[in-house]
Amino acid sequence: MDIISQLQEQVNSIANLALNTIGTLQRDAPPNRLSPNYPEPPAHPTEDGANFSEEPKLMSASLVKAAKQFDVLVASLPISETGEEAQIKRIAELQAENDAVGQELQKQLEAAEMELNQVQELYRQATDNCLNLKKPDVN
Amino acid sequence: MKIVTSDVLPSLEEQGVRQLYSKGPNVDFKKELRSLNSELQLHILELADILIERPSQYARRIEEISTVFKNLHHLLNSLHPHQARSTLIHIMELQIKRRKQALEDIKRRREVAQRILNESLATLDGH
């Protein structure tokens, strides 16, 4: 996959990770005490306390890892600082060179074609002469 | 012949999105991408904070995160014309190299053919 698509996929996966991280944490967070006037909220029986404190660490680790991977991909972008005008200028140069080589190629091809015809003509004459020398006996 | 490319990517302003990276003719893509990435991480952290402190204020943070993502994708999309031109340059260089090789090939073979012809004529004349 080309580098730009990889970068775009990485951005999307960072978005997914962020969504999952915030969403999961918000959904599974144990209730907090709002004010001393209210009673202590009941401890959630099914949620494993130890498990829950591990989740943010794991999820934030993968989020940061994804961000670092993005940075690595950005570093491997093969972009020269030359910009649009320099590229267009290079394309024009290459086009001129291509035209020149094309014309030279055309000339060589035509010359070779002509020489081929000459050789074929010579060969025809040679075979004719050979056949004439070996005329069959008409007796 | 003048080479012209027309970009069909609408600018961020046209889409009603605030542009976070610096405008100007030559954007330093790598630098802006990295800085947008850091800004994104910061915003996500701020969102987590705000959900603890003042959960009702989440909307603005989400909007900022969304803007950063849109900027990131727009910046990446604007790399495509650059990529297209680089690919074109690469293909043209390969083509010129192939054609020059073909040219050398033809010249060499013509010389060989000429030499063989001269040798055979000399042989015939010798008899």
Short mmCIF file of C-alpha atoms in Angstrom, two decimals:
data_model
loop_
_atom_site.label_atom_id
_atom_site.label_comp_id
_atom_site.label_asym_id
_atom_site.label_seq_id
_atom_site.Cartn_x
_atom_site.Cartn_y
_atom_site.Cartn_z
CA MET A 1 0.00 0.00 0.00
CA ASP A 2 1.34 3.43 -0.80
CA ILE A 3 2.48 5.70 1.97
CA ILE A 4 -0.39 8.18 1.76
CA SER A 5 -2.99 5.42 2.12
CA GLN A 6 -1.02 4.00 5.04
CA LEU A 7 -1.02 7.41 6.72
CA GLN A 8 -4.76 7.80 6.15
CA GLU A 9 -5.41 4.35 7.60
CA GLN A 10 -3.27 5.21 10.59
CA VAL A 11 -5.29 8.40 11.21
CA ASN A 12 -8.49 6.36 11.06
CA SER A 13 -7.16 3.79 13.49
CA ILE A 14 -6.12 6.56 15.91
CA ALA A 15 -9.69 7.86 15.69
CA ASN A 16 -11.06 4.39 16.43
CA LEU A 17 -8.74 3.90 19.37
CA ALA A 18 -9.67 7.30 20.81
CA LEU A 19 -13.36 6.48 20.41
CA ASN A 20 -13.00 3.08 22.06
CA THR A 21 -10.82 4.40 24.85
CA ILE A 22 -13.06 7.30 25.86
CA GLY A 23 -16.25 5.33 25.27
CA THR A 24 -15.22 2.25 27.23
CA LEU A 25 -13.86 4.25 30.13
CA GLN A 26 -16.96 6.37 30.31
CA ARG A 27 -19.26 3.37 30.10
CA ASP A 28 -17.45 1.21 32.61
CA ALA A 29 -16.33 3.82 35.14
CA PRO A 30 -17.59 3.13 38.64
CA PRO A 31 -19.97 5.80 39.96
CA ASN A 32 -18.40 8.68 41.87
CA ARG A 33 -19.65 10.39 45.01
CA LEU A 34 -21.16 13.79 44.11
CA SER A 35 -21.45 15.46 47.49
CA PRO A 36 -21.27 14.56 51.18
CA ASN A 37 -25.06 14.99 51.40
CA TYR A 38 -25.65 11.94 49.28
CA PRO A 39 -24.91 8.46 50.53
CA GLU A 40 -21.92 6.58 49.27
CA PRO A 41 -22.80 4.97 45.91
CA PRO A 42 -23.17 1.17 46.09
CA ALA A 43 -20.04 -0.65 45.00
CA HIS A 44 -20.59 -2.26 41.63
CA PRO A 45 -20.82 -5.99 42.34
CA THR A 46 -20.00 -7.38 38.92
CA GLU A 47 -17.22 -5.00 37.85
CA ASP A 48 -13.79 -6.27 38.79
CA GLY A 49 -11.90 -3.41 40.41
CA ALA A 50 -8.44 -4.64 39.50
CA ASN A 51 -9.48 -5.22 35.93
CA PHE A 52 -10.81 -1.72 35.57
CA SER A 53 -7.64 0.03 36.62
CA GLU A 54 -5.68 -1.96 34.03
CA GLU A 55 -7.97 -0.95 31.15
CA PRO A 56 -7.00 2.76 30.90
CA LYS A 57 -3.31 1.84 30.96
CA LEU A 58 -3.64 -0.69 28.14
CA MET A 59 -5.86 1.52 26.03
CA SER A 60 -3.80 4.65 26.44
CA ALA A 61 -0.66 2.62 25.66
CA SER A 62 -2.13 1.48 22.35
CA LEU A 63 -3.28 5.04 21.58
CA VAL A 64 0.18 6.43 22.14
CA LYS A 65 1.69 3.55 20.15
CA ALA A 66 -0.59 4.37 17.22
CA ALA A 67 0.42 8.03 17.42
CA LYS A 68 4.10 7.08 17.39
CA GLN A 69 3.55 4.81 14.38
CA PHE A 70 2.00 7.77 12.62
CA ASP A 71 5.11 9.83 13.34
CA VAL A 72 7.30 7.03 11.95
CA LEU A 73 5.21 6.91 8.78
CA VAL A 74 5.43 10.70 8.40
CA ALA A 75 9.21 10.49 8.73
CA SER A 76 9.33 7.96 5.89
CA LEU A 77 7.48 10.25 3.48
CA PRO A 78 9.68 10.66 0.40
CA ILE A 79 8.94 14.32 -0.01
CA SER A 80 11.63 16.64 -1.23
CA GLU A 81 11.27 20.26 -0.26
CA THR A 82 11.26 21.25 -3.94
CA GLY A 83 7.58 21.91 -4.33
CA GLU A 84 5.24 22.05 -7.27
CA GLU A 85 7.13 24.36 -9.66
CA ALA A 86 10.33 22.33 -9.48
CA GLN A 87 8.44 19.14 -10.25
CA ILE A 88 6.68 20.71 -13.24
CA LYS A 89 10.00 22.04 -14.50
CA ARG A 90 11.54 18.57 -14.23
CA ILE A 91 8.60 17.05 -16.11
CA ALA A 92 9.06 19.59 -18.93
CA GLU A 93 12.79 18.80 -19.12
CA LEU A 94 12.10 15.06 -19.24
CA GLN A 95 9.49 15.57 -21.94
CA ALA A 96 11.95 17.49 -24.12
CA GLU A 97 14.59 14.82 -23.61
CA ASN A 98 12.07 12.10 -24.41
CA ASP A 99 11.13 13.86 -27.65
CA ALA A 100 14.78 14.17 -28.70
CA VAL A 101 15.48 10.50 -27.97
CA GLY A 102 12.29 9.57 -29.81
CA GLN A 103 13.37 11.42 -32.93
CA GLU A 104 16.85 9.87 -32.84
CA LEU A 105 15.24 6.46 -32.45
CA GLN A 106 12.98 7.16 -35.43
CA LYS A 107 15.99 8.12 -37.61
CA GLN A 108 17.91 4.99 -36.65
CA LEU A 109 14.87 2.82 -37.33
CA GLU A 110 14.40 4.31 -40.79
CA ALA A 111 18.06 3.86 -41.66
CA ALA A 112 17.99 0.27 -40.41
CA GLU A 113 14.83 -0.38 -42.42
CA MET A 114 16.53 0.92 -45.56
CA GLU A 115 19.61 -1.22 -45.00
CA LEU A 116 17.39 -4.24 -44.45
CA ASN A 117 15.72 -3.65 -47.82
CA GLN A 118 19.10 -3.27 -49.52
CA VAL A 119 20.36 -6.52 -48.02
CA GLN A 120 17.17 -8.30 -49.05
CA GLU A 121 17.60 -6.99 -52.61
CA LEU A 122 21.22 -8.14 -52.71
CA TYR A 123 20.16 -11.55 -51.42
CA ARG A 124 17.49 -11.77 -54.10
CA GLN A 125 20.00 -10.96 -56.83
CA ALA A 126 22.47 -13.47 -55.46
CA THR A 127 19.92 -16.25 -55.41
CA ASP A 128 18.78 -15.30 -58.91
CA ASN A 129 22.34 -15.53 -60.17
CA CYS A 130 22.77 -18.85 -58.44
CA LEU A 131 19.65 -20.23 -60.07
CA ASN A 132 20.73 -18.89 -63.48
CA LEU A 133 24.10 -20.58 -63.18
CA LYS A 134 22.44 -23.87 -62.42
CA LYS A 135 19.97 -23.90 -65.30
CA PRO A 136 18.32 -27.31 -65.60
CA ASP A 137 19.22 -29.48 -68.56
CA VAL A 138 16.59 -28.83 -71.21
CA ASN A 139 17.41 -31.86 -73.18
CA MET B 1 3.21 22.64 -24.33
CA LYS B 2 2.30 23.92 -20.87
CA ILE B 3 1.63 21.38 -18.18
CA VAL B 4 -1.39 22.18 -16.05
CA THR B 5 -3.01 20.16 -13.29
CA SER B 6 -6.40 21.02 -11.87
CA ASP B 7 -6.94 20.09 -8.25
CA VAL B 8 -10.49 19.02 -7.47
CA LEU B 9 -9.97 18.91 -3.70
CA PRO B 10 -12.07 21.70 -2.16
CA SER B 11 -10.20 23.77 0.39
CA LEU B 12 -11.08 23.47 4.05
CA GLU B 13 -12.69 26.91 4.10
CA GLU B 14 -15.02 25.81 1.33
CA GLN B 15 -16.12 22.95 3.53
CA GLY B 16 -16.60 25.27 6.49
CA VAL B 17 -13.73 23.82 8.51
CA ARG B 18 -11.12 25.92 10.27
CA GLN B 19 -7.64 25.36 8.85
CA LEU B 20 -5.11 24.69 11.57
CA TYR B 21 -1.91 24.43 9.58
CA SER B 22 -0.16 27.35 7.96
CA LYS B 23 -1.25 28.24 4.46
CA GLY B 24 1.14 29.43 1.76
CA PRO B 25 2.56 27.98 -1.43
CA ASN B 26 5.03 25.51 0.04
CA VAL B 27 3.65 23.68 3.04
CA ASP B 28 6.12 21.65 5.08
CA PHE B 29 3.98 18.52 5.10
CA LYS B 30 6.04 16.48 7.51
CA LYS B 31 6.24 19.22 10.11
CA GLU B 32 2.53 20.07 9.92
CA LEU B 33 1.48 16.42 10.09
CA ARG B 34 3.59 15.83 13.16
CA SER B 35 2.33 18.96 14.88
CA LEU B 36 -1.30 18.04 14.10
CA ASN B 37 -0.67 14.59 15.58
CA SER B 38 0.65 16.10 18.82
CA GLU B 39 -2.25 18.52 18.96
CA LEU B 40 -4.63 15.60 18.55
CA GLN B 41 -3.10 13.69 21.45
CA LEU B 42 -3.34 16.80 23.59
CA HIS B 43 -7.02 17.29 22.77
CA ILE B 44 -7.82 13.66 23.58
CA LEU B 45 -6.12 14.08 26.94
CA GLU B 46 -8.06 17.29 27.55
CA LEU B 47 -11.28 15.47 26.69
CA ALA B 48 -10.53 12.78 29.26
CA ASP B 49 -9.84 15.52 31.82
CA ILE B 50 -12.96 17.46 31.06
CA LEU B 51 -15.10 14.34 31.35
CA ILE B 52 -13.85 14.04 34.93
CA GLU B 53 -14.04 17.70 35.91
CA ARG B 54 -16.92 19.18 33.96
CA PRO B 55 -18.62 16.46 31.90
CA SER B 56 -21.17 18.82 30.41
CA GLN B 57 -18.42 20.70 28.53
CA TYR B 58 -17.55 17.76 26.30
CA ALA B 59 -19.07 19.20 23.11
CA ARG B 60 -16.39 21.83 22.47
CA ARG B 61 -13.57 19.35 22.95
CA ILE B 62 -15.20 16.87 20.59
CA GLU B 63 -15.56 19.62 18.02
CA GLU B 64 -11.90 20.52 18.31
CA ILE B 65 -10.84 16.88 17.94
CA SER B 66 -13.06 16.60 14.88
CA THR B 67 -11.44 19.72 13.36
CA VAL B 68 -7.97 18.26 13.88
CA PHE B 69 -8.98 15.03 12.17
CA LYS B 70 -10.46 16.91 9.23
CA ASN B 71 -7.26 18.93 8.90
CA LEU B 72 -5.17 15.75 9.00
CA HIS B 73 -7.16 14.09 6.23
CA HIS B 74 -7.22 17.24 4.13
CA LEU B 75 -3.45 17.59 4.41
CA LEU B 76 -2.95 13.96 3.44
CA ASN B 77 -5.29 14.37 0.49
CA SER B 78 -3.31 17.37 -0.74
CA LEU B 79 -0.28 15.13 -0.93
CA HIS B 80 -1.85 13.20 -3.82
CA PRO B 81 -0.97 15.74 -6.59
CA HIS B 82 2.63 15.75 -5.36
CA GLN B 83 2.62 11.94 -5.43
CA ALA B 84 1.14 11.91 -8.93
CA ARG B 85 3.85 14.21 -10.27
CA SER B 86 6.59 12.17 -8.60
CA THR B 87 5.21 9.01 -10.17
CA LEU B 88 5.11 10.69 -13.57
CA ILE B 89 8.72 11.84 -13.25
CA HIS B 90 9.79 8.33 -12.28
CA ILE B 91 7.95 6.71 -15.21
CA MET B 92 9.39 9.20 -17.70
CA GLU B 93 12.92 8.61 -16.44
CA LEU B 94 12.44 4.85 -16.86
CA GLN B 95 11.05 5.32 -20.36
CA ILE B 96 13.94 7.54 -21.45
CA LYS B 97 16.41 4.99 -20.09
CA ARG B 98 14.69 2.15 -22.00
CA ARG B 99 14.62 4.16 -25.23
CA LYS B 100 18.28 5.09 -24.98
CA GLN B 101 19.14 1.43 -24.50
CA ALA B 102 17.07 0.50 -27.55
CA LEU B 103 18.87 3.22 -29.51
CA GLU B 104 22.28 1.84 -28.55
CA ASP B 105 21.08 -1.65 -29.44
CA ILE B 106 19.98 -0.62 -32.93
CA LYS B 107 23.22 1.28 -33.60
CA ARG B 108 25.31 -1.68 -32.50
CA ARG B 109 23.40 -4.17 -34.62
CA ARG B 110 23.58 -1.93 -37.67
CA GLU B 111 27.36 -1.76 -37.26
CA VAL B 112 27.57 -5.55 -36.95
CA ALA B 113 25.40 -6.03 -40.04
CA GLN B 114 27.51 -3.53 -41.99
CA ARG B 115 30.69 -5.32 -40.97
CA ILE B 116 29.35 -8.74 -42.00
CA LEU B 117 28.19 -7.29 -45.32
CA ASN B 118 31.60 -5.74 -46.03
CA GLU B 119 33.35 -8.97 -45.11
CA SER B 120 31.17 -11.05 -47.42
CA LEU B 121 31.60 -8.58 -50.28
CA ALA B 122 35.35 -8.70 -49.78
CA THR B 123 35.19 -12.49 -49.78
CA LEU B 124 33.21 -12.51 -53.01
CA ASP B 125 35.53 -10.01 -54.65
CA GLY B 126 38.47 -12.16 -53.66
CA HIS B 127 37.19 -14.93 -55.83
#
